[in-house]
GROMACS .gro file of C-alpha atoms in nm:
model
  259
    1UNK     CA    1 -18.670  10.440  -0.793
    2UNK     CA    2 -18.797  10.184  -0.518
    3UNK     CA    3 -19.056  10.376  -0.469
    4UNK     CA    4 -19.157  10.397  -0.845
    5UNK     CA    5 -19.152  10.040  -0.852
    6UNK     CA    6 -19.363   9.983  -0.568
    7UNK     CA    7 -19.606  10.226  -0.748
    8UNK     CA    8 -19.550  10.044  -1.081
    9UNK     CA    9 -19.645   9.673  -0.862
   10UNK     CA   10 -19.965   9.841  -0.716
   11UNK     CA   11 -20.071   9.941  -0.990
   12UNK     CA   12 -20.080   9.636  -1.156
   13UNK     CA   13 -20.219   9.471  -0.879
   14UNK     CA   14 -20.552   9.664  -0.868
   15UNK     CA   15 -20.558   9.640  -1.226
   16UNK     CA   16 -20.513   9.230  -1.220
   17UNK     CA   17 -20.811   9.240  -0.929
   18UNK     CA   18 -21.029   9.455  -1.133
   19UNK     CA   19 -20.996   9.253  -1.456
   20UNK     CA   20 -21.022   8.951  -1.252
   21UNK     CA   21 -21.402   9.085  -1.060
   22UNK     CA   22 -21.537   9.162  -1.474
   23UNK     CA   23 -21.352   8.822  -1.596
   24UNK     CA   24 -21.652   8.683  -1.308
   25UNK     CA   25 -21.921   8.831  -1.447
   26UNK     CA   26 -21.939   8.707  -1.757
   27UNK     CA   27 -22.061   8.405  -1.785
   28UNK     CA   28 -21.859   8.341  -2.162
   29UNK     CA   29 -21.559   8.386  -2.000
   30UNK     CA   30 -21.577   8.155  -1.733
   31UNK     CA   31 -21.715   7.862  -2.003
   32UNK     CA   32 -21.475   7.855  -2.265
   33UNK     CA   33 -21.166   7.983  -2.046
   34UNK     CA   34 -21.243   7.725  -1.756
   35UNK     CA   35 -21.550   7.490  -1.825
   36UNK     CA   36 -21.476   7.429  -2.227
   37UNK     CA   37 -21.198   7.216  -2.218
   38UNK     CA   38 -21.323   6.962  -1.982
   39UNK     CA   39 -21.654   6.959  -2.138
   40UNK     CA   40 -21.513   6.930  -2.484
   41UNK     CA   41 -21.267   6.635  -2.404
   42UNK     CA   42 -21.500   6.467  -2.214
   43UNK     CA   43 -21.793   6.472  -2.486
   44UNK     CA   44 -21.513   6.345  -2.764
   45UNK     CA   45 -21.429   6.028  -2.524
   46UNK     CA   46 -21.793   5.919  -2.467
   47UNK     CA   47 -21.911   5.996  -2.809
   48UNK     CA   48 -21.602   5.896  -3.112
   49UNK     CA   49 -21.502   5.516  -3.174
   50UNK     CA   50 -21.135   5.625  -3.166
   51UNK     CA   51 -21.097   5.775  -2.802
   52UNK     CA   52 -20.971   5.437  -2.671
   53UNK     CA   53 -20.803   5.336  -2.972
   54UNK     CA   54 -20.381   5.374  -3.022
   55UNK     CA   55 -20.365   5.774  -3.156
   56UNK     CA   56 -20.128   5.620  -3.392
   57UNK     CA   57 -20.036   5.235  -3.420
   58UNK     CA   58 -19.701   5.319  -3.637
   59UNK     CA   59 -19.519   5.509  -3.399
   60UNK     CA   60 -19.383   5.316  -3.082
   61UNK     CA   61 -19.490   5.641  -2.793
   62UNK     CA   62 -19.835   5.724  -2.971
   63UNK     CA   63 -19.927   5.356  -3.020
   64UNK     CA   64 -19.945   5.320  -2.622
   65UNK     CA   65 -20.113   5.652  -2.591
   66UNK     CA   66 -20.507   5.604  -2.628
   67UNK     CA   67 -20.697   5.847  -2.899
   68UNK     CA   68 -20.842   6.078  -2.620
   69UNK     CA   69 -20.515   6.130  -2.434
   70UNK     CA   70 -20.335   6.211  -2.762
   71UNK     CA   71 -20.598   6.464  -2.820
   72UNK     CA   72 -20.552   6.615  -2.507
   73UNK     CA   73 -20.309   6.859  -2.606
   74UNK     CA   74 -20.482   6.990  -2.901
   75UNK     CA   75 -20.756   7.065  -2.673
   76UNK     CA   76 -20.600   7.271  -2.443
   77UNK     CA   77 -20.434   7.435  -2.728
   78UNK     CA   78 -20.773   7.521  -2.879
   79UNK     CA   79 -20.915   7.659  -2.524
   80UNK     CA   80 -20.626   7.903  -2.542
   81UNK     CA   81 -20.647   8.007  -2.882
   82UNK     CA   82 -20.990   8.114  -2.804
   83UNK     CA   83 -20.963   8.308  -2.532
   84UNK     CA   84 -20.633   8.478  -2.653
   85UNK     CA   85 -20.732   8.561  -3.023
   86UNK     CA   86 -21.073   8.590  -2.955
   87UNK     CA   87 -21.213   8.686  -2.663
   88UNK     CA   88 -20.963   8.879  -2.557
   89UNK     CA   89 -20.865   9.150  -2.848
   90UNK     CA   90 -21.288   9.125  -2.834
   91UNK     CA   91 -21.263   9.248  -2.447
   92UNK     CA   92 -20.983   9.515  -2.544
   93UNK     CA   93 -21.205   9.646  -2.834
   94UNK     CA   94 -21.481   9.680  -2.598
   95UNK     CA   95 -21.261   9.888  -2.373
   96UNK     CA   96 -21.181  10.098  -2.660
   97UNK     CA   97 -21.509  10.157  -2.765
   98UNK     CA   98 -21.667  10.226  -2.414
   99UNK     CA   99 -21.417  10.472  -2.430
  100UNK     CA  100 -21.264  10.282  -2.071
  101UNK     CA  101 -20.891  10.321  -2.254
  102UNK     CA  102 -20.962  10.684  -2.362
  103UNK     CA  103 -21.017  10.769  -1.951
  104UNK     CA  104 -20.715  10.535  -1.847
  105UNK     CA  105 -20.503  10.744  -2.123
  106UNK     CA  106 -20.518  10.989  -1.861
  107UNK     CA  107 -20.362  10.825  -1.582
  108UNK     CA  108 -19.999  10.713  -1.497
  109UNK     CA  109 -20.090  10.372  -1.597
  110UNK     CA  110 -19.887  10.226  -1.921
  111UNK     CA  111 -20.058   9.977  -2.167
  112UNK     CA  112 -19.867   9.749  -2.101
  113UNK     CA  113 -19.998   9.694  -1.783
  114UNK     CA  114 -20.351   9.638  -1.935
  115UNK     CA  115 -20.216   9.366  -2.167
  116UNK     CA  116 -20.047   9.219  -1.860
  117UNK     CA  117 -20.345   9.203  -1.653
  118UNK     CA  118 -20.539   9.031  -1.896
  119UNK     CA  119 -20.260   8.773  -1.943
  120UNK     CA  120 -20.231   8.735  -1.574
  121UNK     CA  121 -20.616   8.666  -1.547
  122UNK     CA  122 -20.682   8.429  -1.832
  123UNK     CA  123 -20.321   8.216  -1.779
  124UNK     CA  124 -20.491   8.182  -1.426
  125UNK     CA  125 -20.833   8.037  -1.561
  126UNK     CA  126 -20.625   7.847  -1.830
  127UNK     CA  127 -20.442   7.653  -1.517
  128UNK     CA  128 -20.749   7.606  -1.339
  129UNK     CA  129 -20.861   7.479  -1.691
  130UNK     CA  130 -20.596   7.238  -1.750
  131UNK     CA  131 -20.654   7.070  -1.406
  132UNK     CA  132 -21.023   7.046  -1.449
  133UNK     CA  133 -20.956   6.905  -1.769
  134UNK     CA  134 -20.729   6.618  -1.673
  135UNK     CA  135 -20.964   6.522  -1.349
  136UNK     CA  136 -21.311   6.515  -1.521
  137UNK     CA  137 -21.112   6.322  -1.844
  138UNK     CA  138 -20.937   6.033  -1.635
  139UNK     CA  139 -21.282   5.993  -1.421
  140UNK     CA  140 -21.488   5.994  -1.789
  141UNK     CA  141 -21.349   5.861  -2.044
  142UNK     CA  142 -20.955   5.743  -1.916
  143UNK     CA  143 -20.710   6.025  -2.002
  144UNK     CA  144 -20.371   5.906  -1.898
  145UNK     CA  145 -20.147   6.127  -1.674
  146UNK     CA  146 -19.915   6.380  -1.854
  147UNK     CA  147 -19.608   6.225  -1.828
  148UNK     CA  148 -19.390   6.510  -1.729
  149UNK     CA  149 -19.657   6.733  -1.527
  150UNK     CA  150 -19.384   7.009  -1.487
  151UNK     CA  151 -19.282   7.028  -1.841
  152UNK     CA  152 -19.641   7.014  -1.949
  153UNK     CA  153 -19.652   7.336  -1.695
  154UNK     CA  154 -19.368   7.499  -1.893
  155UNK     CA  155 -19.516   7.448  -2.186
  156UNK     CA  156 -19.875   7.609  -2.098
  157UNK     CA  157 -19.777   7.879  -2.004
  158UNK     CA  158 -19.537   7.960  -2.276
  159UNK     CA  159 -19.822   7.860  -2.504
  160UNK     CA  160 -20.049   8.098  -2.314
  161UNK     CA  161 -19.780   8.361  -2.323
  162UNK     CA  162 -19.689   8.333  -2.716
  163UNK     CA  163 -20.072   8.336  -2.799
  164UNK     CA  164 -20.148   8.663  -2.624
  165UNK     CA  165 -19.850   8.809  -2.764
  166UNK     CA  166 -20.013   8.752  -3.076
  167UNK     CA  167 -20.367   8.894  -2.955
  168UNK     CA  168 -20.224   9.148  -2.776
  169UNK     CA  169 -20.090   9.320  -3.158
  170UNK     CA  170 -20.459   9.281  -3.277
  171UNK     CA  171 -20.593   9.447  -2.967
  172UNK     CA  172 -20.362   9.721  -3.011
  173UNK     CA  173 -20.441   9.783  -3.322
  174UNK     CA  174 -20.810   9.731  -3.401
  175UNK     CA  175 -21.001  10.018  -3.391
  176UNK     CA  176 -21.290   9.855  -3.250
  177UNK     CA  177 -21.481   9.586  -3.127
  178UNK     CA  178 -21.609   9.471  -3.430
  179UNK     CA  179 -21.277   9.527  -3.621
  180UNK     CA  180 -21.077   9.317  -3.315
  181UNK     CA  181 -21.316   8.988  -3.391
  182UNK     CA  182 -21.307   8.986  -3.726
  183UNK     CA  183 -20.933   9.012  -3.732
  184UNK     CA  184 -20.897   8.779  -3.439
  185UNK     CA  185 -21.107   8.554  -3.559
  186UNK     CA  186 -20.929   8.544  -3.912
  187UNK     CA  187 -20.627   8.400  -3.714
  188UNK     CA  188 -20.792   8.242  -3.507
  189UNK     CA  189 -20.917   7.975  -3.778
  190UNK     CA  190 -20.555   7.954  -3.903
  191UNK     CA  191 -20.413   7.864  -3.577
  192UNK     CA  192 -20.635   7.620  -3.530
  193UNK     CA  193 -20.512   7.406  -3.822
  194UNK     CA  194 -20.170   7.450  -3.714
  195UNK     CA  195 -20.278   7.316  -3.401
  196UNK     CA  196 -20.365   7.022  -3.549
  197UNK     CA  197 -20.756   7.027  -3.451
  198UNK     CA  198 -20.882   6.981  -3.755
  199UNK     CA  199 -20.620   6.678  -3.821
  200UNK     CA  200 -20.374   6.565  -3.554
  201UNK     CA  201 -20.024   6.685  -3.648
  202UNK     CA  202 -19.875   6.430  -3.640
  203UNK     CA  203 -20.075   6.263  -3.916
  204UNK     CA  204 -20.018   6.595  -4.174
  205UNK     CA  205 -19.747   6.587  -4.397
  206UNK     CA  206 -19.395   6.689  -4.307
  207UNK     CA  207 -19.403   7.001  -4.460
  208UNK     CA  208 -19.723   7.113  -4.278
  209UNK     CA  209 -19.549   6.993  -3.939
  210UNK     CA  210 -19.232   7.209  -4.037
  211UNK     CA  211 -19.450   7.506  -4.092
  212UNK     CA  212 -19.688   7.437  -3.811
  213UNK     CA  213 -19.350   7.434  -3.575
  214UNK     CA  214 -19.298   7.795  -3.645
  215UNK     CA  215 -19.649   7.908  -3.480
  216UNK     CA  216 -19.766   8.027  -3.154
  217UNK     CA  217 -19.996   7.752  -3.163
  218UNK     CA  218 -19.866   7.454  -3.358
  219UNK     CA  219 -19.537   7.510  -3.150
  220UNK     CA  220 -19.744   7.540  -2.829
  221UNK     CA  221 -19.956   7.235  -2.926
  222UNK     CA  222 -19.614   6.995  -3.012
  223UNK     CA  223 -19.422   7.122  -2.675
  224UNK     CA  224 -19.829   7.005  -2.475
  225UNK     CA  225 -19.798   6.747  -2.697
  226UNK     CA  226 -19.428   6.614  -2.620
  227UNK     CA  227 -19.470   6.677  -2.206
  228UNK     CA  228 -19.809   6.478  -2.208
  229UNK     CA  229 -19.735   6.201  -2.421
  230UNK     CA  230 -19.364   6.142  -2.276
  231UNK     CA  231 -19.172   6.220  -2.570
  232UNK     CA  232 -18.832   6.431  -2.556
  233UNK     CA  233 -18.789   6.802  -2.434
  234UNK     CA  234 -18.971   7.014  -2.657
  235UNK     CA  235 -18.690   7.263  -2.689
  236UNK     CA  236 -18.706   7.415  -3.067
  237UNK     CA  237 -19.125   7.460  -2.951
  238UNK     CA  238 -19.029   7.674  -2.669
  239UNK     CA  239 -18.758   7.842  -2.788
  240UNK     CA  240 -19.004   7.947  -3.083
  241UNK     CA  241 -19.289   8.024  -2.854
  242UNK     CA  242 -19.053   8.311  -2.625
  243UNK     CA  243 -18.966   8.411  -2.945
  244UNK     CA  244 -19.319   8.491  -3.022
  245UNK     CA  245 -19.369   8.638  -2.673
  246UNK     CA  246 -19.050   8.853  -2.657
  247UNK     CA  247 -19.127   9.002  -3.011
  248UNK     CA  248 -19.520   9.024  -2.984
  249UNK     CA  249 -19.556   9.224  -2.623
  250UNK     CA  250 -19.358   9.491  -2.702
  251UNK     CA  251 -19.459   9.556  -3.052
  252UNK     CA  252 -19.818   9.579  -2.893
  253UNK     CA  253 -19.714   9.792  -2.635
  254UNK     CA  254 -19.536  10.006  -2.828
  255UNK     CA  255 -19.859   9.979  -3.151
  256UNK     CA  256 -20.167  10.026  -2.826
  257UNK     CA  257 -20.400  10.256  -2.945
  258UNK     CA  258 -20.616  10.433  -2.651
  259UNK     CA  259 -20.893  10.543  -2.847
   0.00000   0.00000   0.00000
């Protein structure tokens, strides 16, 4: 049995460094999971009227949190939206098609340990993300500090966790490359809104919010939200994101088509 899980461990090791060497060579990757973030957040503070205005002059936490800061959450959340619903089931079609799954179909290893891998690899760029994110926007343009740095921890990688569980199903299931963006990129779009990029969400009606809560991403983007601004312990977000997780990995595991 010890030995089993030794072999299990090693596996996924080489499998983490592998993905991690082909995550490298592609450029994409490295822009949108590490570089985009920054970037992004930086260009909104130098270019909109609002990124040192109040994010929201009627409520007594948002009204001392400037507009760039309160946006700050929504664009991490975006950054890991794409790279778990689209470049990822994208990468995993690839695979498919190549015929790279049909070949590991023949081998000890699990898919599960794929899907793992690929978490492993982008939550690591998603980190490095986050803290090249915060640097380059408090040198810029004046992003505040998160308030609670380790909560704000908790909550990215729950967020990065709940989203993959999500792309990991479409992966599974799409039959190929082509088949894995279109689908991704269907909900993609969707949990974007209920991120609250297109409109804040804490500006969309109370229904929206409620319905928002209940997503990978809109839950991921509140419990970001409530660790950077300083508000109170996300719980009902996180508890809704391991929901997501705990459901979504195994259901893709169990779905994982190798050819």
């Amino acid at each position: 049995m010890w030995r089993s899980d030794m072999s299990s461990s090693s596996a996924l090791t080489r499998l983490t460094v592998v993905e991690s060497r082909l995550f490298l060579r592609e450029p994409s990757n490295a822009f949108f999971a590490v570089l985009f973030p920054a970037v992004l957040l930086t260009v909104l503070g130098l270019v909109m009227p609002w990124a040192d205005q109040p994010f929201d002059d009627t409520d007594p936490v948002l009204s001392q949190v400037n507009g760039i800061t309160g946006y700050a959450p929504t664009v991490l959340a975006l950054a890991v939206a794409t790279v778990a619903l689209s470049t990822f089931p994208t990468t995993i079609g690839n695979y498919r098609g190549r015929g790279v799954l049909k070949r590991l179909s023949t081998t000890p290893v699990p898919p599960s340990r794929i899907l793992v891998a690929q978490v492993l690899v982008n939550l690591g760029a998603l980190l490095v993300a986050a803290v090249l994110m915060y640097v380059l926007g408090a040198a810029v343009v004046g992003v505040a500090a998160p308030a609670d740095p380790l909560v704000l921890l908790l909550a990215l990688v729950l967020t990065v966790l709940a989203a993959f569980a999500v792309g990991s199903v479409i992966a599974a299931l799409a039959p190929t490359a082509a088949a894995a963006t279109a689908w991704g990129m269907s909900v993609y779009f969707a949990s974007l809104f209920f991120a609250g990029v297109w409109l804040p969400l804490p500006l969309m009606p109370d229904v929206i919010q409620t319905i928002a809560g209940f997503t990978p991403l809109g839950a991921g983007s509140e419990a970001l939200a409530a660790a950077w601004w300083g508000q109170p312990f996300p719980t009902s977000s996180l508890l809704v994101m391991a929901v997501w997780t705990v459901i979504g990995v195994p259901v893709a595991a169990r779905l994982f088509r190798w050819s």
